[in-house]
XYZ file of C-alpha atoms in Angstrom:
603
model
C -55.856 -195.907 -20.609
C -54.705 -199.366 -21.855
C -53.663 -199.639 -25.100
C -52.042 -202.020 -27.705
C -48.761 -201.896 -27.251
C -47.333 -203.268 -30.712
C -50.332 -201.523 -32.602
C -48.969 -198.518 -31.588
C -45.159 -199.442 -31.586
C -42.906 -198.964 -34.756
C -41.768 -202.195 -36.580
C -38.317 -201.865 -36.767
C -37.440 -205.175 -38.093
C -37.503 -204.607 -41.996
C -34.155 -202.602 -41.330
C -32.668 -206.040 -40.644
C -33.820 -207.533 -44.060
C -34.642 -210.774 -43.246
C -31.321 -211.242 -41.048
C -29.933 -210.234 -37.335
C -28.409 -207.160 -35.962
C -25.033 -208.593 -35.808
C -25.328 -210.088 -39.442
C -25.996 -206.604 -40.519
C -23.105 -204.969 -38.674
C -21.066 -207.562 -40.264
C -22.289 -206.702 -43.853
C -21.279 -202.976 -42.652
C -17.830 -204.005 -41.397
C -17.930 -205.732 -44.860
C -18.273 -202.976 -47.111
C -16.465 -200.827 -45.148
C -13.490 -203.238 -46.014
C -14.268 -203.652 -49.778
C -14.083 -199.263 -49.813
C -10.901 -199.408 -47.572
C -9.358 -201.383 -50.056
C -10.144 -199.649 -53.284
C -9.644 -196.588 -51.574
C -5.882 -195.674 -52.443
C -6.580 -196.271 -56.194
C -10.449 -194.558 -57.016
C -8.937 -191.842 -58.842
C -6.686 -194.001 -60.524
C -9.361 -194.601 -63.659
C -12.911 -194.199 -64.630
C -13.651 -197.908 -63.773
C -12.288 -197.659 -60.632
C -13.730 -194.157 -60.255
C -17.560 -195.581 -60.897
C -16.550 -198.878 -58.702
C -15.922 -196.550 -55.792
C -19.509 -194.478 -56.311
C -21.043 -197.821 -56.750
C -19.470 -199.114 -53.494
C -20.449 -195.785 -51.359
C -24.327 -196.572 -52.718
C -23.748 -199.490 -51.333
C -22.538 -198.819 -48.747
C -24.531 -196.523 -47.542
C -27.943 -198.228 -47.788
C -26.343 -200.759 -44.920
C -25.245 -197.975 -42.746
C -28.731 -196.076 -42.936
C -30.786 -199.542 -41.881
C -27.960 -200.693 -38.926
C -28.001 -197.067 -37.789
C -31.490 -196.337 -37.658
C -32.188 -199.538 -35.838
C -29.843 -198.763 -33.464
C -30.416 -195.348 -32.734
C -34.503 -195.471 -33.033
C -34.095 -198.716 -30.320
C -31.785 -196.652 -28.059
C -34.499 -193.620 -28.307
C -36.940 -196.075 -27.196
C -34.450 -197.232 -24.177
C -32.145 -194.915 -23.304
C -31.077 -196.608 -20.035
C -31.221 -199.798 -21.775
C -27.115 -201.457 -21.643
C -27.795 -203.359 -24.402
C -28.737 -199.861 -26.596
C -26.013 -197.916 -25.111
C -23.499 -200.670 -26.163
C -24.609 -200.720 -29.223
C -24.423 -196.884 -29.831
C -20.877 -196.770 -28.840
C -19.704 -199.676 -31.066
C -21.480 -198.026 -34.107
C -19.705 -194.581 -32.858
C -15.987 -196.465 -32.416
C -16.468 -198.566 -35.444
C -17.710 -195.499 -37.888
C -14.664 -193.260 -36.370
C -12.515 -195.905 -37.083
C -13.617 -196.582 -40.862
C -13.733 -192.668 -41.071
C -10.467 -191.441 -39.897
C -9.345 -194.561 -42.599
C -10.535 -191.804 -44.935
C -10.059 -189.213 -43.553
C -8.209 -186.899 -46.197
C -10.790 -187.815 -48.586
C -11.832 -184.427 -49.665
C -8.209 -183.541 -50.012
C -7.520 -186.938 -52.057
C -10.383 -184.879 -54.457
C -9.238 -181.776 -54.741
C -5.962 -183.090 -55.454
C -7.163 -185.331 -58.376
C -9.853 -182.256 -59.424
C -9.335 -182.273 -63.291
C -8.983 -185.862 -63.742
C -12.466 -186.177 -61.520
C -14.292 -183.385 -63.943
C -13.115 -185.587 -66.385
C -14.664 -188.476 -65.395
C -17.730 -186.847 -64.474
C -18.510 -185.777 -68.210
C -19.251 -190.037 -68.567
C -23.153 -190.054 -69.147
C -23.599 -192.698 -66.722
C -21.890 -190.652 -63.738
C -22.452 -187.349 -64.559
C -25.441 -186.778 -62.165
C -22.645 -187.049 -59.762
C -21.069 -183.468 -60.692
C -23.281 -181.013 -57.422
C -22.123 -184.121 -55.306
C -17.902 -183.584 -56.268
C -18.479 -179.534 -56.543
C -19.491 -179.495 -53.076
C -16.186 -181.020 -51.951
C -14.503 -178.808 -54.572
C -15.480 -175.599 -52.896
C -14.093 -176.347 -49.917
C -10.106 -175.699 -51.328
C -9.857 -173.111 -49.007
C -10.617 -175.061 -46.126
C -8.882 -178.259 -46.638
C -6.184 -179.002 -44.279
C -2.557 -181.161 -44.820
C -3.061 -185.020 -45.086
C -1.695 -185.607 -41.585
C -3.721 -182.333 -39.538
C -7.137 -184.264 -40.996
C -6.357 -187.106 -40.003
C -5.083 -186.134 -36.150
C -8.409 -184.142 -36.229
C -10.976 -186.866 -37.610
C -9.345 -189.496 -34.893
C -9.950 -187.220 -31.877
C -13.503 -186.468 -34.106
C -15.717 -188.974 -31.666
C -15.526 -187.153 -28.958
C -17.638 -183.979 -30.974
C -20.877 -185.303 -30.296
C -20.407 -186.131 -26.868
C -21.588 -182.517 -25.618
C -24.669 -183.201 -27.573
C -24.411 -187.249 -25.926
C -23.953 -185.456 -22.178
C -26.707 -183.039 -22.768
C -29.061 -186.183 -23.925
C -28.372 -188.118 -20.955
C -28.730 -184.961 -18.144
C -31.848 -183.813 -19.713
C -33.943 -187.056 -20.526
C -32.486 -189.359 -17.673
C -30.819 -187.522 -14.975
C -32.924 -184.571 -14.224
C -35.920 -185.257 -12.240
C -38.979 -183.044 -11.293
C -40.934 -182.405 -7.903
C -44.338 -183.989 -7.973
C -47.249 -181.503 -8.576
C -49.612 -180.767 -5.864
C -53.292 -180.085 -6.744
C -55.811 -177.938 -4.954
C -56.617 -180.471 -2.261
C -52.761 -181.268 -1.551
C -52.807 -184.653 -3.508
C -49.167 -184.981 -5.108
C -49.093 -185.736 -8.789
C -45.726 -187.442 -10.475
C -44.410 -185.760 -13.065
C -42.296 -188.549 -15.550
C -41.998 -187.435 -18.304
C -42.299 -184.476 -20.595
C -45.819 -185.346 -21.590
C -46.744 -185.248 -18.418
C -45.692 -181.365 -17.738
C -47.468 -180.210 -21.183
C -50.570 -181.866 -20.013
C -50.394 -180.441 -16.343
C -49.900 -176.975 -17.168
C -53.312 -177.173 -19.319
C -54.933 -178.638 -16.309
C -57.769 -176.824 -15.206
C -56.981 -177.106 -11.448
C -54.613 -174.060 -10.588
C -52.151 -175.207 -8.143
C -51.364 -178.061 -10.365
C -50.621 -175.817 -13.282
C -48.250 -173.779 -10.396
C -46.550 -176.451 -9.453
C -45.676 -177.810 -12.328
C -44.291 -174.992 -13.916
C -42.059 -173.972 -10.968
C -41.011 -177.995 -10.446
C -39.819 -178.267 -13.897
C -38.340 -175.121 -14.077
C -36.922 -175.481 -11.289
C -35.587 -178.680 -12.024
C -33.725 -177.105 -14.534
C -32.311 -174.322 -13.163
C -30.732 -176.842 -10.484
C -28.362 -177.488 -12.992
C -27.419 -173.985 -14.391
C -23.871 -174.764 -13.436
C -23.642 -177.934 -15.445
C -25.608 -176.407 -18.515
C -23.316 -173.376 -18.851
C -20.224 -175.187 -18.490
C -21.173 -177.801 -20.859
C -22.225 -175.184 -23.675
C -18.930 -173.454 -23.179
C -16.729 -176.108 -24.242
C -19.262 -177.027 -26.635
C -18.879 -174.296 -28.346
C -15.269 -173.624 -27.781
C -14.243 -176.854 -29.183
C -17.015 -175.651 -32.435
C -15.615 -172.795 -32.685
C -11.717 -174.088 -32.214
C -12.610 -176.835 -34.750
C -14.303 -173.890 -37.323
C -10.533 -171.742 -37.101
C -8.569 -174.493 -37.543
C -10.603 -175.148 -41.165
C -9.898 -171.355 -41.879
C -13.371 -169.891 -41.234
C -13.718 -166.896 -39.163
C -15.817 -169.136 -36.801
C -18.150 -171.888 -36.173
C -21.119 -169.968 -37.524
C -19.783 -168.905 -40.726
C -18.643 -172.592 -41.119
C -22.124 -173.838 -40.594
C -23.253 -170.991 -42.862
C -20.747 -172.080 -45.543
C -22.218 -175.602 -45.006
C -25.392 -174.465 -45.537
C -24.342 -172.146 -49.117
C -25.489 -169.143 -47.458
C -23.543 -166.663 -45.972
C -23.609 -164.723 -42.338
C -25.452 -161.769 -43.690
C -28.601 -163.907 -44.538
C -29.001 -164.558 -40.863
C -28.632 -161.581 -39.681
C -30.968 -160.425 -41.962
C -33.529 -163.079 -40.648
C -32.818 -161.279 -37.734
C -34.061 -157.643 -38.510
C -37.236 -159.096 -40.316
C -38.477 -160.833 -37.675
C -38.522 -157.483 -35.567
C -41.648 -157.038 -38.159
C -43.512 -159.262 -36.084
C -42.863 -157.743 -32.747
C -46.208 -155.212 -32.795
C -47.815 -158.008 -34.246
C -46.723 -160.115 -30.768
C -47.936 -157.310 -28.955
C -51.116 -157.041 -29.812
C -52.023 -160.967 -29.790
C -50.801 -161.110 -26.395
C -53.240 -158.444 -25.243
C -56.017 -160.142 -27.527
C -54.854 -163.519 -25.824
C -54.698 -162.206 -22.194
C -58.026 -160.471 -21.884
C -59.637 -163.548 -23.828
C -57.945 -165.592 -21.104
C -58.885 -163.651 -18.105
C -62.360 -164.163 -19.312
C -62.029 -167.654 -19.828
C -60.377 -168.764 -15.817
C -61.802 -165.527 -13.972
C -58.868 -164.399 -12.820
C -57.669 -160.485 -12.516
C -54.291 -161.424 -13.411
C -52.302 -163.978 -15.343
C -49.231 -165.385 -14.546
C -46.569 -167.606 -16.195
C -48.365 -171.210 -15.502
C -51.886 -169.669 -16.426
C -50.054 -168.768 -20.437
C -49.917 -172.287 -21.648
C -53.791 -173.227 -20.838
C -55.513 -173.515 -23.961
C -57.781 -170.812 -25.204
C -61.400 -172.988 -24.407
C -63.117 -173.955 -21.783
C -64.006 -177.194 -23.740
C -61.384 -180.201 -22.642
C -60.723 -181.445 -26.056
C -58.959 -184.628 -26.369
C -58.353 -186.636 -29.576
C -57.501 -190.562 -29.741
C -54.876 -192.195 -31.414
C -57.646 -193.188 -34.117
C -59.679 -190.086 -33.671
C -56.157 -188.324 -34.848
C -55.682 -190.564 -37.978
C -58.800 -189.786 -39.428
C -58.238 -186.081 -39.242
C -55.213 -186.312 -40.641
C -56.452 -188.042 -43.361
C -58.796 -185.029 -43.966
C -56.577 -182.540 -43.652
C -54.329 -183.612 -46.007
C -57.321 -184.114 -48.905
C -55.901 -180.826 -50.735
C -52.519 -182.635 -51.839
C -54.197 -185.294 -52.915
C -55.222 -188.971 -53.260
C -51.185 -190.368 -53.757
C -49.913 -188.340 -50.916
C -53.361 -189.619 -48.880
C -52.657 -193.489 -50.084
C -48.611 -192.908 -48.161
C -50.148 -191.463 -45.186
C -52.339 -194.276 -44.658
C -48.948 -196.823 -45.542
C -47.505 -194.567 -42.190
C -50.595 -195.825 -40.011
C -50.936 -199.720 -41.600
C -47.334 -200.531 -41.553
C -46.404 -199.520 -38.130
C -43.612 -197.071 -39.327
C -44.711 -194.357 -35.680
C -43.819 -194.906 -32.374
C -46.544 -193.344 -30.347
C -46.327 -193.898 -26.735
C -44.838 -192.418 -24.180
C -42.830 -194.300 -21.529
C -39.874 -193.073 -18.828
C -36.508 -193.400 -20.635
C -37.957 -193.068 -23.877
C -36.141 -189.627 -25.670
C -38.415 -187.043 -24.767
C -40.485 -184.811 -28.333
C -40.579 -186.463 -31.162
C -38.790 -187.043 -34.560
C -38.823 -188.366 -38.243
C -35.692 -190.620 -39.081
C -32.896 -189.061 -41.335
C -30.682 -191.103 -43.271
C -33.527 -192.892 -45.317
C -31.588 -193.748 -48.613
C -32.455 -197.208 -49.209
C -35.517 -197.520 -46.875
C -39.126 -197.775 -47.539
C -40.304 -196.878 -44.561
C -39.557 -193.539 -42.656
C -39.999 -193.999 -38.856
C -41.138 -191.363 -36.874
C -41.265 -191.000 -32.728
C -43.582 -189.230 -30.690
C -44.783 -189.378 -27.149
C -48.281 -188.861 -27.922
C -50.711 -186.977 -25.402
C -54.224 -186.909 -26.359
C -54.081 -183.119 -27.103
C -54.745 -181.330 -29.937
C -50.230 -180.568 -30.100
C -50.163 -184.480 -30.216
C -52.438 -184.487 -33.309
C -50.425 -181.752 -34.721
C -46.926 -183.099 -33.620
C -47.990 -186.637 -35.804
C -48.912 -184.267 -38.851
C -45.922 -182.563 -38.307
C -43.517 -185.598 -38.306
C -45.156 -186.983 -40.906
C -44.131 -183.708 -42.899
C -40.432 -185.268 -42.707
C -41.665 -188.382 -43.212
C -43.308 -188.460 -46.662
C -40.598 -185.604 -47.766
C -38.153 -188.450 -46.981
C -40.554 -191.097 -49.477
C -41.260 -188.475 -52.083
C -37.028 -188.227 -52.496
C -36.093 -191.320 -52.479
C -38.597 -191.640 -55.231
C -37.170 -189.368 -57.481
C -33.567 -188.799 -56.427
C -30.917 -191.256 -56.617
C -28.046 -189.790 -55.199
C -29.279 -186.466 -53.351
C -31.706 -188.035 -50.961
C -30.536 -185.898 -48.061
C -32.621 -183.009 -46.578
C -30.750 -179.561 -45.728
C -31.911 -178.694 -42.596
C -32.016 -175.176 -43.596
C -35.004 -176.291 -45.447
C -36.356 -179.149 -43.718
C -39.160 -177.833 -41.864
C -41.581 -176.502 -44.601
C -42.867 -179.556 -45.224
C -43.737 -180.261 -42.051
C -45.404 -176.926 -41.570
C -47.443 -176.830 -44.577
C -48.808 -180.032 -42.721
C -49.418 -178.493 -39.340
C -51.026 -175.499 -41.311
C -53.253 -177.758 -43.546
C -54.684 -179.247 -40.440
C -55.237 -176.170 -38.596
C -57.306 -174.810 -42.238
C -59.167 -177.867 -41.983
C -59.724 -177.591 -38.060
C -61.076 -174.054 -38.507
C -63.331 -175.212 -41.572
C -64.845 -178.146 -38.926
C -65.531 -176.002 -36.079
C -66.556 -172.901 -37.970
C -69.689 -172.718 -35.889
C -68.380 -173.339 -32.852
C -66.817 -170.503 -31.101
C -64.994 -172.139 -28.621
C -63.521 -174.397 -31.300
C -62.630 -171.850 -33.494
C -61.626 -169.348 -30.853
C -58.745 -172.114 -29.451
C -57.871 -173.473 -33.031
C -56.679 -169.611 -33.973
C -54.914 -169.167 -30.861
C -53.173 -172.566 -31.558
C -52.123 -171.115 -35.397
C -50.954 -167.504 -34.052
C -48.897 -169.275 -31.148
C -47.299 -171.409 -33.040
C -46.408 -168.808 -35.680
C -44.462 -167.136 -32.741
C -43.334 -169.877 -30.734
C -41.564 -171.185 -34.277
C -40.307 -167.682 -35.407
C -40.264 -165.084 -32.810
C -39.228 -167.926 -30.022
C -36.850 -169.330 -32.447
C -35.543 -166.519 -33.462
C -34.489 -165.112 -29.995
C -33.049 -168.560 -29.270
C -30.651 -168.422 -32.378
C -30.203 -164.693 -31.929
C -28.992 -165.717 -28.368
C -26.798 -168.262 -29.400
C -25.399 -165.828 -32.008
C -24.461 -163.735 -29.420
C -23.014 -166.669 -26.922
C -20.928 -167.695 -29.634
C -19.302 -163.897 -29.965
C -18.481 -164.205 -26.164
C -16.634 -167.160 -26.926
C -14.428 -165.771 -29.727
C -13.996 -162.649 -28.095
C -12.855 -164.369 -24.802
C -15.825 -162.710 -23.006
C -16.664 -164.273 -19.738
C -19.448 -166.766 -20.358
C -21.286 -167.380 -17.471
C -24.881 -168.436 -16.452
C -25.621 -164.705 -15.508
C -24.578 -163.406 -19.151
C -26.373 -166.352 -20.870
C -29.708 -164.966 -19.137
C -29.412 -161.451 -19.420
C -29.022 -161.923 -23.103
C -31.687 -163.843 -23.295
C -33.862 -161.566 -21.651
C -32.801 -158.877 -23.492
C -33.493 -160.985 -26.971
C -37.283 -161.636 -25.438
C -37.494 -158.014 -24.729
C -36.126 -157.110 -29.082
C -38.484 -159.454 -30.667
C -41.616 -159.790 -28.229
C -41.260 -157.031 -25.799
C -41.434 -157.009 -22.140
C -44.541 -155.495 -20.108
C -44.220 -153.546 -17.262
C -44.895 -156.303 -15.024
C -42.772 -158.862 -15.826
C -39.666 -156.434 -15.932
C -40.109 -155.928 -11.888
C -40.845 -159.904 -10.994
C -38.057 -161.787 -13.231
C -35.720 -161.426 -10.899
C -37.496 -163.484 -7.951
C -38.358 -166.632 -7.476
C -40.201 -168.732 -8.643
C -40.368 -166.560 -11.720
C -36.575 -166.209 -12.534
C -36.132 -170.397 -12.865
C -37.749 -169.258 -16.452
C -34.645 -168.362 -17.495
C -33.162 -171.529 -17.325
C -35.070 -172.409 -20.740
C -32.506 -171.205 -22.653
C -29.792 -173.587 -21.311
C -32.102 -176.609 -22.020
C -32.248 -175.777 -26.208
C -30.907 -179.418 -27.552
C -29.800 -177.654 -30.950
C -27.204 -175.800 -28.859
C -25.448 -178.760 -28.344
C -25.618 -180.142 -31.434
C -23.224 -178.458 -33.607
C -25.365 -176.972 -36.540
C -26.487 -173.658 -35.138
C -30.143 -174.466 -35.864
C -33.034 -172.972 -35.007
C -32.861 -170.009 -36.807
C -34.143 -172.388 -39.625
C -37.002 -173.012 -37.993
C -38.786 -169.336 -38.596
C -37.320 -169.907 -42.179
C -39.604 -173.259 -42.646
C -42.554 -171.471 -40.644
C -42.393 -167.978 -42.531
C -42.064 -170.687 -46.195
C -44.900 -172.751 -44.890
C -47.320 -170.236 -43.944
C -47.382 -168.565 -47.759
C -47.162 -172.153 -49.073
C -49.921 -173.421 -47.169
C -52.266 -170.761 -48.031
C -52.025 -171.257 -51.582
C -52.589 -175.172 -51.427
C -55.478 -174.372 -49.105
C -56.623 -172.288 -51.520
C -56.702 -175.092 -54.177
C -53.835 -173.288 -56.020
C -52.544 -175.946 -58.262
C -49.840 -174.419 -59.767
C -48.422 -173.970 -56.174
C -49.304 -178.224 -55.590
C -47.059 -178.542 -58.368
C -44.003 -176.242 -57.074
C -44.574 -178.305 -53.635
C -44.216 -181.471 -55.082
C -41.026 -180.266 -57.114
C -39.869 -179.083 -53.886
C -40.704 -182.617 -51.774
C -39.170 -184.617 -54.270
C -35.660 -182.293 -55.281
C -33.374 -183.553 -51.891
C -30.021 -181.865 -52.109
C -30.143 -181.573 -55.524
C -29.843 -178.024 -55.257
C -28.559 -175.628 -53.126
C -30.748 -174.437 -49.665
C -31.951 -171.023 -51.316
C -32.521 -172.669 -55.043
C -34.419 -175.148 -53.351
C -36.772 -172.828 -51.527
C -37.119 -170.927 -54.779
C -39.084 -173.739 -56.511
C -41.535 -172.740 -54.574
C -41.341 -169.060 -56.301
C -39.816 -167.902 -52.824
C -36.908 -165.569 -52.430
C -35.833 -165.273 -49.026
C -33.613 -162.251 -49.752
C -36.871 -160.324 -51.062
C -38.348 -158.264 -47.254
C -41.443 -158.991 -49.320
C -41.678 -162.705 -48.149
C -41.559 -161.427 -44.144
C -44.278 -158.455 -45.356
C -46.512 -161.228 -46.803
C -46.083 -163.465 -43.981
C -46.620 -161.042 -41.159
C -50.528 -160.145 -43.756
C -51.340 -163.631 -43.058
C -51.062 -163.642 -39.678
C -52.320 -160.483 -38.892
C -55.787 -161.989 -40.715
C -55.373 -164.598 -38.110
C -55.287 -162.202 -35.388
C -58.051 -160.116 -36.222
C -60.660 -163.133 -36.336
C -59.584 -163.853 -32.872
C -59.898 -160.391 -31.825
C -63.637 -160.674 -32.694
C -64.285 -163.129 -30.005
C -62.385 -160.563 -26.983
């Protein structure tokens, strides 16, 4: 299929207001200057003290356009020289400016009272949550000279993350497929694996799955070992700051503690008999459907219809558009700014960063990009309503807020959930008399419910458990890393009979490799527990704005437009949730149980 290429490109060029890339690097080098040089004397007064917050405004409205047209140009190219360049002058030049400032937080702390003071000034004083964030962090703050050795060598912290980037979308490379009649198939790119292993023809499903798996576990060696020092240099990094390790420090980050997580942990064992029992629904339904005696791994992923459903790019914006009726016309009128302005990147293409996303870093902007690499399925459709969760979160804050426009990830999924639910409501409403329809669309609700809390969960309880092997100097080898995560799959979803006997032959034991490939794991924020957190919020959200609750519309909207302007939990809790309360997970698991049995009707 041929389509219009710059219809369905991004337009990146109103980050460059009017100018060039290297005009608005200079502007950055600029301000960066202007700070450096006010920087030994912003505590000095209140004049200099509002200069300084005036300057960082600044200052960061340049940095958010010459990153994000960086970065969202090197997504598109990631073998591109002129992109890579790029990226590494942005890295050298912001570790430069950064190590400059380096003991920032201690130049605070130091100057504490004579900052509250300032803060009680009218015009600054919606700065105070910004300041008492740094404030907290007394006990962690290290001498003038240890920050500054530490931010210098700081650059080289992402480059796990940079190294896992570059093997996964670039290096590794899969096996064609091989249909029925022995006619190889490439397989390019990730969009082309999703869409294989729905394929009706068997042996291309088989193929697939082993090739990329496979593919995968080819590198086991270089996965583990790059985790490892990931982690040990998190973890390293963590004790140095005087946490216990690099989880409580992301926890401390985050304003929750350790004991919420673990928490998350036990509640989601809730769900397990509720796992159990869709996966019998789901396998007899699916028997049924292909004819087959017996399922295996590359038969689970077909959807749940014998209909081939396939939605165009346009096809998908009109749905969207309909799904998202229940928030209303303003929330409608942004959508359809998304589509019109070109602010979604919807092709795939080799070297192009493989999922999708929705920018960060949008202070300043007016338009909040988002990447996909779309497919024609019904997860494509979905994935854009996802993304463009983040995306109008990101307008809807820098709307209201003027300083706390960032999103915590511990939060930053619900609104993109409540969108993925709205459009599966809406799905089920269209196809209510068509069993297939509505037989696939529930499947498609209860599966993602698990792949985004259960699946989630046994990834972060993994990593958990990775990270204790690395602080307890426990040998951390490929071998471990998969028997825990078998044993996680076995706590939260539970094992059958048959599986237990086959996962240790091939082709079925490349599986394991998934849990190497998790991008979060490199990235330094231990993640994806968050993820069940923004599926479990969404869900009970999503039902009441269904529902045409509007007292819940107006909590949502609170909750789009609040930022950081509170703390993770507080935030949550304008939506009258308490994450603390086993109530939430009990109310949760009713909902999808309700989604369960209406799919049961159909085995």
């Amino acid at each position: 299929m041929t389509l219009d290429n710059k219809k369905y490109s991004w337009d990146l060029e109103p980050l460059l207001n009017n100018g060039t890339l290297e005009q608005l690097h200079q502007s950055w080098l600029n301000k960066q200057n202007q700070i450096l040089k006010l920087y030994p004397f912003f505590t000095n007064s209140l004049n200099n003290f509002q200069k300084w917050l005036a300057l960082h405004q600044e200052y960061e409205i340049i940095s958010n356009r010459l990153s994000n047209y960086v970065s969202n140009n090197y997504n598109e190219e990631q073998t591109s020289p002129k992109w890579i360049a790029w990226s590494q002058k942005l890295s050298n030049d912001s570790n430069k400016f950064y190590v400059s400032i380096s003991d920032y937080n201690q130049k605070v702390i130091r100057n504490e009272s004579k900052i509250r003071s300032y803060l009680k000034n009218q015009k600054i004083k919606e700065y105070q949550r910004e300041f008492e964030l740094v404030f907290r962090n007394k006990p962690h703050i290290l001498a003038d000279n240890e920050q500054k050795v530490l931010s210098t060598i700081g650059i080289i912290n992402s480059g796990f993350a940079t190294i896992f980037s570059t093997l996964n979308d670039t290096e590794i490379k899969f096996l064609d497929a091989v249909d029925s009649k022995g006619t190889n198939i490439p397989l390019k790119t990730i969009a082309d694996i999703t869409r294989n292993l729905k394929d009706k023809d068997r042996n291309i499903r088989k193929t697939t799955w082993i090739n990329f798996n496979k593919a995968y576990s080819n590198y086991e060696n270089t996965f583990t070992q790059t985790l490892y020092y990931n982690y040990l240099m998190l973890n390293t990094n963590s004790k140095i700051h005087k946490f216990k390790d690099y989880i409580t420090a992301v926890a401390f980050e985050d304003e929750v503690n350790v004991e919420l997580i673990t928490n998350l942990y036990k509640y989601t064992e809730l769900f397990k008999d509720s796992f159990i029992n869709y996966r019998k629904i789901f396998e007899k339904l699916l028997k049924r459907q292909l004819q087959l005696d017996k399922l295996e791994p590359w038969d689970k992923t077909v959807d749940l219809t014998k209909k081939t459903v396939h939605f165009s790019i346009e096809q998908t914006k009109q749905i969207i558009l309909q799904a998202f009726k229940p928030l209303g016309v303003e929330y409608i009128a942004n959508v359809k700014k998304a589509f019109n302005e070109n602010w979604i990147s919807w092709l795939a293409k080799p070297g192009k960063q493989q999922g999708a996303y929705s920018i960060g870093n949008t202070k300043g902007l007016n338009k909040y990009y988002i990447s996909m690499n779309f497919d024609y399925t019904i997860h494509s459709v979905s994935t854009i309503a996802h993304e463009l969760g983040h995306s109008l979160n990101s307008h809807y804050i820098n709307k209201k807020q003027k300083i706390y426009h960032e999103v915590s990830i511990f939060y930053a999924e619900i609104a993109s959930i409540v969108n993925e639910m709205l459009l599966s409501y809406y799905l089920l409403d269209t196809y209510k008399n068509h069993v297939e329809m509505n037989k696939f669309i529930l499947d498609e609700m209860i599966n993602n419910f698990f792949a985004t809390v259960s699946r989630q969960i046994i990834f972060s309880h993994t990593e958990y458990e990775l990270n204790k092997l690395v602080n307890e100097s426990q040998p951390f080898t490929k071998e471990m890393i998969k028997k825990i995560y078998w044993q996680m799959i076995d706590k939260y979803q539970g094992i059958n009979k048959e599986m237990r006997t086959k996962i240790n032959k091939q082709p079925y034991s490349y599986s394991l490799s998934t849990i190497l490939r998790i991008p979060h794991f490199y990235a330094g924020n231990f993640y994806v527990y968050k993820y069940a957190i923004g599926q479990i919020v969404a869900i009970l959200v999503a039902n009441e704005i269904y529902r045409g609750n509007q007292d819940m519309i107006q909590k949502y909207f609170r909750f789009l437009s609040s930022g950081s302007s509170l703390s993770p939990l507080d935030t949550i809790k304008l939506l009258g949730v308490d994450l603390n309360k086993p109530k939430v997970y009990q109310d949760a698991k009713n909902i999808l149980n309700g989604w369960i049995k209406k799919l049961s009707t159909y085995s």
